Amino acid sequence: MRPNSREYPTFVTHLECSFTGERYEAGQIHGLSREGRPLLVRYDLDALGHQLRKDDLASRDGGFWRYREFLPVTQSQNVVALGEVMTPLIPLSKTGEALGGHAASVIVKDEGRLPTGSFKARGLALAVAMAKELGLTHLAMPTNGNAGAAMAAYASRAGLRTTIFCPEDTPEVNVSEIALQGAEVYRVNGLINDCGKLVGDGKDAAGWFDLSTLKEPYRIEGKKTMGLELAEQFDWELPDVIFYPTGGGTGLIGMWKAFAELEAIGWIGAKRPRMVAVQAEGCAPIVKAFEDGVEHAPLWENAHTAAAGIRVPVAVGDFLILRAVRDSGGFAIAVSDEAIFDAQARVAQEEGLLLCPEGAATFAAYEQALATGRVSPSERAVLFNCATGLKYPMPPVHRALDRHQPIDYAAFA
Ligand SMILES: *Cc1c(COP(=O)(O)O)cnc(C)c1O
């Protein structure tokens, strides 16, 4: 098959229910499948593999739009870009050595460098571009902060209207950022799933389209670019283990899909990283389901953790997360908030890298997994820092200096 020639090379053949495999037509507006499960975009990978060479990527811009053949947008006018970059891989050299490994054995992929300061930019850039392509004009979503900020920014740039519901304990900076980037944002006295219900219930009366995690097919495609990018950065040899802070799990599911597509076109072999889903002890539905050996994770009651990005008590894609984790030989692991903030402080002080709490959770999980032998120091581990640490409250500073008083400079020595 020749690439769909609607101006932008695309290889989409159809969409598919992730649970039943039922086919859905591309080029139409879709939410969940008839079964109430996420839809996955399928491509003619044979044609894609013939059309595109690894070398073709070399001359392109650094951001995730460089992988356009792997993406569903058919017309370049629908691409919404805000200066995306290829996010850097930063080895934690001191930490790697101190933990008994090689200096390059633990590496942070710093997603905080993306527009709006988090990896939500990847998923929402694609979801918004496809919304524009499909003629939608009003988008809504529940958010713990970063997804809403990314949706607001990309949608405003694309000229689409947005309505956003946040749990009331969402940090001020996130709510303000969302509002300033053009969304109509509301604080709601409830959790993310309560906000999600408002979006679903209001659909008909308000006429908005539900852009909730995995309830439309394209955020996964955006998050998939993390896997494509990682493979390219590792010169098409994937790392041994990936620690991923798991809320709705879009990124973990997306990377797993990326690896399958890359293998299908012959760019990588069959070797896969072990996928590790990291959650907080106060909200660990995937960890519990993993340990219980089941495919679905029941709602986690009284979810609490300061790492808001992974405070997701129920995930529509639970079975997809659990399948990827199990098929890869990985595991799911929970860490305490205390361990998260301790890890955040140590990495910032020893390595000069400010992680967000969810990113710090992957470091705490890595240390815990090393200590219990679930991961060996000789394995190459990638930790996802999913957002800039600057968007989160930080510990207060109490030291002050009165310049009008005598100063004992020797005390600084
Ligand atoms: C959304 C988010 C996560 C969780 O990502 P998923 O792919 O939805 O599991 C983790 N950390 C931060 C900072 C986030 O914004």
Coordinates of C-alpha atoms in Angstrom, one line a residue, residues 8-300:
Y8 CA 1.3 14.2 5.0
P9 CA 2.7 10.7 4.9
T10 CA 0.6 8.5 7.1
F11 CA 0.2 4.8 7.3
V12 CA -2.8 4.4 9.5
T13 CA -5.0 1.4 8.3
H14 CA -7.6 1.3 11.1
L15 CA -8.2 1.4 14.8
E16 CA -8.7 -1.6 17.0
C17 CA -10.3 -2.4 20.3
S18 CA -7.4 -3.2 22.7
F19 CA -9.6 -5.9 24.4
T20 CA -11.5 -7.6 21.6
G21 CA -9.5 -6.7 18.5
E22 CA -12.6 -5.4 16.8
R23 CA -11.8 -3.0 13.9
Y24 CA -12.9 0.6 13.7
E25 CA -12.5 3.0 10.8
A26 CA -9.8 5.6 10.8
G27 CA -10.6 9.2 10.0
Q28 CA -13.7 9.3 12.2
I29 CA -14.3 10.6 15.7
H30 CA -13.9 7.8 18.3
G31 CA -13.9 7.6 22.1
L32 CA -13.7 4.2 23.8
S33 CA -14.6 1.0 21.9
R34 CA -18.1 -0.5 22.1
E35 CA -16.7 -2.7 24.9
G36 CA -15.7 0.5 26.9
R37 CA -12.0 -0.2 26.3
P38 CA -9.2 2.0 24.8
L39 CA -8.8 2.0 21.0
L40 CA -5.4 1.5 19.5
V41 CA -4.2 3.0 16.2
R42 CA -2.9 0.4 13.7
Y43 CA -0.5 1.1 10.8
D44 CA 0.6 -0.6 7.6
L45 CA 4.0 -1.2 9.1
D46 CA 5.3 -3.0 6.0
A47 CA 4.8 0.1 3.9
L48 CA 6.1 2.3 6.7
G49 CA 9.3 0.2 6.9
H50 CA 9.8 0.5 3.1
Q51 CA 9.2 4.3 3.0
L52 CA 11.3 5.4 6.0
R53 CA 14.9 4.7 6.8
K54 CA 16.6 5.3 10.2
D55 CA 18.9 7.7 8.4
D56 CA 16.0 9.8 7.2
L57 CA 15.5 10.9 10.8
A58 CA 19.0 12.5 11.0
S59 CA 18.0 15.6 9.1
R60 CA 14.8 16.3 11.0
D61 CA 14.1 18.6 13.9
G62 CA 14.6 17.2 17.4
G63 CA 11.1 17.0 18.7
F64 CA 8.6 14.2 18.6
W65 CA 7.1 15.3 15.3
R66 CA 10.2 13.9 13.7
Y67 CA 8.4 10.5 14.0
R68 CA 5.4 11.7 11.9
E69 CA 5.3 8.4 9.8
F70 CA 4.5 6.6 13.1
L71 CA 1.7 9.1 13.9
P72 CA -1.9 9.5 12.7
V73 CA -2.0 13.2 11.6
T74 CA -2.6 13.4 7.8
Q75 CA -2.3 17.1 7.1
S76 CA 0.6 19.3 8.1
Q77 CA -1.7 22.2 8.9
N78 CA -3.1 20.2 11.8
V79 CA 0.3 19.7 13.5
V80 CA 0.4 21.8 16.6
A81 CA 4.0 22.6 17.7
L82 CA 5.4 24.6 20.6
G83 CA 9.1 24.0 20.2
E84 CA 9.3 20.3 21.2
V85 CA 12.8 18.9 21.9
M86 CA 14.3 15.5 22.1
T87 CA 14.5 15.1 25.8
P88 CA 18.0 14.5 27.2
L89 CA 19.3 11.3 28.8
I90 CA 21.2 12.3 32.0
P91 CA 23.3 9.6 33.7
L92 CA 23.3 9.8 37.5
S93 CA 27.0 9.0 37.6
K94 CA 27.7 9.4 41.3
T95 CA 24.6 7.6 42.3
G96 CA 25.2 4.8 39.9
E97 CA 28.7 4.2 41.3
A98 CA 27.6 4.6 44.9
L99 CA 25.0 1.9 44.4
G100 CA 27.6 -0.5 43.0
G101 CA 26.9 -0.1 39.3
H102 CA 28.6 1.5 36.4
A103 CA 28.5 5.3 36.2
A104 CA 26.2 5.0 33.2
S105 CA 24.0 2.3 34.6
V106 CA 21.3 4.6 35.9
I107 CA 20.0 7.3 33.5
V108 CA 17.2 9.8 33.8
K109 CA 15.2 10.7 30.7
D110 CA 14.2 14.3 31.6
E111 CA 10.8 15.0 30.2
G112 CA 10.6 18.2 32.1
R113 CA 12.2 20.0 29.1
L114 CA 9.1 19.7 27.0
P115 CA 6.6 22.5 26.4
T116 CA 4.4 23.0 29.5
G117 CA 7.1 21.3 31.5
S118 CA 5.9 17.7 31.4
F119 CA 5.6 14.7 29.1
K120 CA 1.9 15.3 28.9
A121 CA 2.9 17.5 26.0
R122 CA 3.5 14.4 23.9
G123 CA 0.1 12.9 24.3
L124 CA -1.9 16.1 24.2
A125 CA -0.1 17.5 21.2
L126 CA -1.3 14.4 19.3
A127 CA -4.8 14.4 20.8
V128 CA -5.3 18.1 20.0
A129 CA -3.9 17.7 16.5
M130 CA -6.3 14.9 15.8
A131 CA -9.2 16.7 17.4
K132 CA -8.5 19.6 15.0
E133 CA -8.1 17.2 12.0
L134 CA -11.5 15.6 12.9
G135 CA -13.2 18.9 13.2
L136 CA -13.8 19.0 17.0
T137 CA -14.0 22.5 18.5
H138 CA -14.5 22.0 22.2
L139 CA -12.4 19.7 24.4
A140 CA -12.8 18.7 28.1
M141 CA -10.8 16.7 30.6
P142 CA -10.3 15.9 34.2
T143 CA -6.7 16.6 35.3
N144 CA -4.3 16.5 38.3
G145 CA -2.5 19.4 36.6
N146 CA 0.0 18.6 33.9
A147 CA -2.4 17.1 31.3
G148 CA -4.7 20.1 31.7
A149 CA -1.8 22.5 31.2
A150 CA -0.7 20.6 28.0
M151 CA -4.2 20.4 26.6
A152 CA -4.8 24.1 27.3
A153 CA -1.6 25.2 25.6
Y154 CA -1.9 23.0 22.5
A155 CA -5.6 23.6 22.1
S156 CA -5.3 27.4 22.4
R157 CA -2.6 27.3 19.8
A158 CA -4.8 25.2 17.6
G159 CA -7.7 27.6 18.2
L160 CA -9.9 25.0 20.1
R161 CA -11.9 25.7 23.2
T162 CA -11.2 23.8 26.5
T163 CA -13.0 23.1 29.7
I164 CA -11.0 21.5 32.5
F165 CA -11.9 20.0 35.9
C166 CA -9.2 19.7 38.7
P167 CA -9.4 18.0 42.1
E168 CA -9.5 20.8 44.7
D169 CA -6.1 19.9 46.0
T170 CA -4.4 20.5 42.7
P171 CA -1.4 22.8 43.2
E172 CA -2.1 26.4 42.6
V173 CA 0.6 26.7 40.0
N174 CA -1.1 24.1 37.8
V175 CA -4.5 25.6 38.0
S176 CA -3.2 29.1 37.2
E177 CA -1.1 27.8 34.4
I178 CA -4.1 26.1 32.9
A179 CA -6.2 29.2 33.1
L180 CA -3.5 31.5 31.8
Q181 CA -3.1 29.2 28.7
G182 CA -6.7 29.9 27.8
A183 CA -8.8 27.1 29.4
E184 CA -11.9 27.5 31.4
V185 CA -10.8 25.6 34.6
Y186 CA -12.7 24.6 37.7
R187 CA -11.6 23.2 41.0
V188 CA -13.9 20.3 42.0
N189 CA -14.4 18.9 45.6
G190 CA -13.3 15.4 44.6
L191 CA -10.7 13.2 43.1
I192 CA -9.6 12.8 39.5
N193 CA -12.2 10.1 38.8
D194 CA -14.9 12.3 40.2
C195 CA -13.8 15.0 37.8
G196 CA -13.8 12.4 35.0
K197 CA -17.4 11.6 35.7
L198 CA -18.3 15.3 35.3
V199 CA -16.7 15.3 31.8
G200 CA -18.5 12.1 30.8
D201 CA -21.9 13.2 32.2
G202 CA -21.7 16.6 30.6
K203 CA -20.8 15.5 27.1
D204 CA -24.2 15.7 25.5
A205 CA -25.5 18.9 27.2
A206 CA -22.2 20.8 26.9
G207 CA -21.2 19.4 23.5
W208 CA -17.5 18.9 24.5
F209 CA -15.3 16.0 23.4
D210 CA -13.9 13.9 26.3
L211 CA -10.1 13.9 26.1
S212 CA -9.6 11.9 29.3
T213 CA -6.6 9.5 29.5
L214 CA -7.2 6.6 27.1
K215 CA -10.8 7.6 26.4
E216 CA -9.7 8.8 23.0
P217 CA -7.1 6.9 20.8
Y218 CA -4.4 9.5 20.2
R219 CA -2.8 10.4 23.5
I220 CA -1.2 6.9 23.4
E221 CA 0.2 7.7 20.0
G222 CA 1.9 10.8 21.4
K223 CA 3.2 9.0 24.4
K224 CA 4.5 6.3 22.1
T225 CA 7.1 8.8 20.9
M226 CA 8.9 8.3 24.2
G227 CA 9.6 4.7 23.1
L228 CA 10.7 5.8 19.6
E229 CA 12.9 8.5 21.0
L230 CA 14.5 6.2 23.6
A231 CA 15.3 3.6 20.9
E232 CA 16.8 6.2 18.7
Q233 CA 18.9 7.7 21.6
F234 CA 20.1 4.3 22.5
D235 CA 21.1 3.6 18.9
W236 CA 18.3 1.1 18.4
E237 CA 19.4 -1.1 21.4
L238 CA 16.9 -0.6 24.2
P239 CA 18.0 -0.3 27.8
D240 CA 17.5 -3.3 30.2
V241 CA 14.9 -1.9 32.5
I242 CA 12.6 1.1 32.5
F243 CA 11.1 2.6 35.6
Y244 CA 7.9 4.5 34.8
P245 CA 5.7 6.5 37.2
T246 CA 2.3 5.0 36.5
G247 CA -1.0 6.9 36.8
G248 CA -3.2 6.1 33.8
G249 CA -0.3 4.3 32.3
T250 CA -0.5 5.9 28.9
G251 CA 3.3 6.2 28.6
L252 CA 4.0 2.7 29.6
I253 CA 1.4 1.4 27.2
G254 CA 2.6 3.8 24.5
M255 CA 6.2 2.8 24.8
W256 CA 5.3 -0.9 24.7
K257 CA 3.4 -0.2 21.5
A258 CA 6.4 1.7 20.1
F259 CA 8.7 -1.2 20.7
A260 CA 6.4 -3.6 18.9
E261 CA 6.1 -1.3 15.9
L262 CA 9.9 -0.8 15.8
E263 CA 10.4 -4.6 15.8
A264 CA 7.8 -5.1 13.1
I265 CA 9.7 -2.8 10.7
G266 CA 13.0 -4.4 11.7
W267 CA 14.6 -1.4 13.4
I268 CA 15.1 -3.2 16.7
G269 CA 15.3 -6.9 17.7
A270 CA 13.1 -8.9 20.0
K271 CA 14.9 -7.8 23.2
R272 CA 12.6 -5.7 25.4
P273 CA 13.4 -3.7 28.5
R274 CA 11.7 -5.0 31.6
M275 CA 8.9 -2.5 32.3
V276 CA 8.5 -1.4 35.9
A277 CA 5.3 0.4 36.9
V278 CA 6.1 2.7 39.9
Q279 CA 3.3 3.9 42.1
A280 CA 2.9 5.5 45.5
E281 CA 2.0 3.5 48.6
G282 CA -1.0 5.7 49.1
C283 CA -2.4 4.9 45.6
A284 CA -1.1 1.6 44.2
P285 CA -3.9 -0.2 42.4
I286 CA -1.6 -1.5 39.7
V287 CA 0.9 -2.9 42.2
K288 CA -1.9 -4.6 44.1
A289 CA -3.3 -6.2 40.9
F290 CA 0.2 -7.2 39.8
E291 CA 0.7 -8.9 43.1
D292 CA -2.7 -10.5 43.1
G293 CA -2.1 -11.9 39.7
V294 CA -5.2 -10.4 38.2
E295 CA -5.8 -8.4 34.9
H296 CA -7.9 -5.6 36.3
A297 CA -7.3 -3.2 39.2
P298 CA -10.3 -2.3 41.3
L299 CA -10.7 1.3 42.4
W300 CA -8.2 2.3 45.1

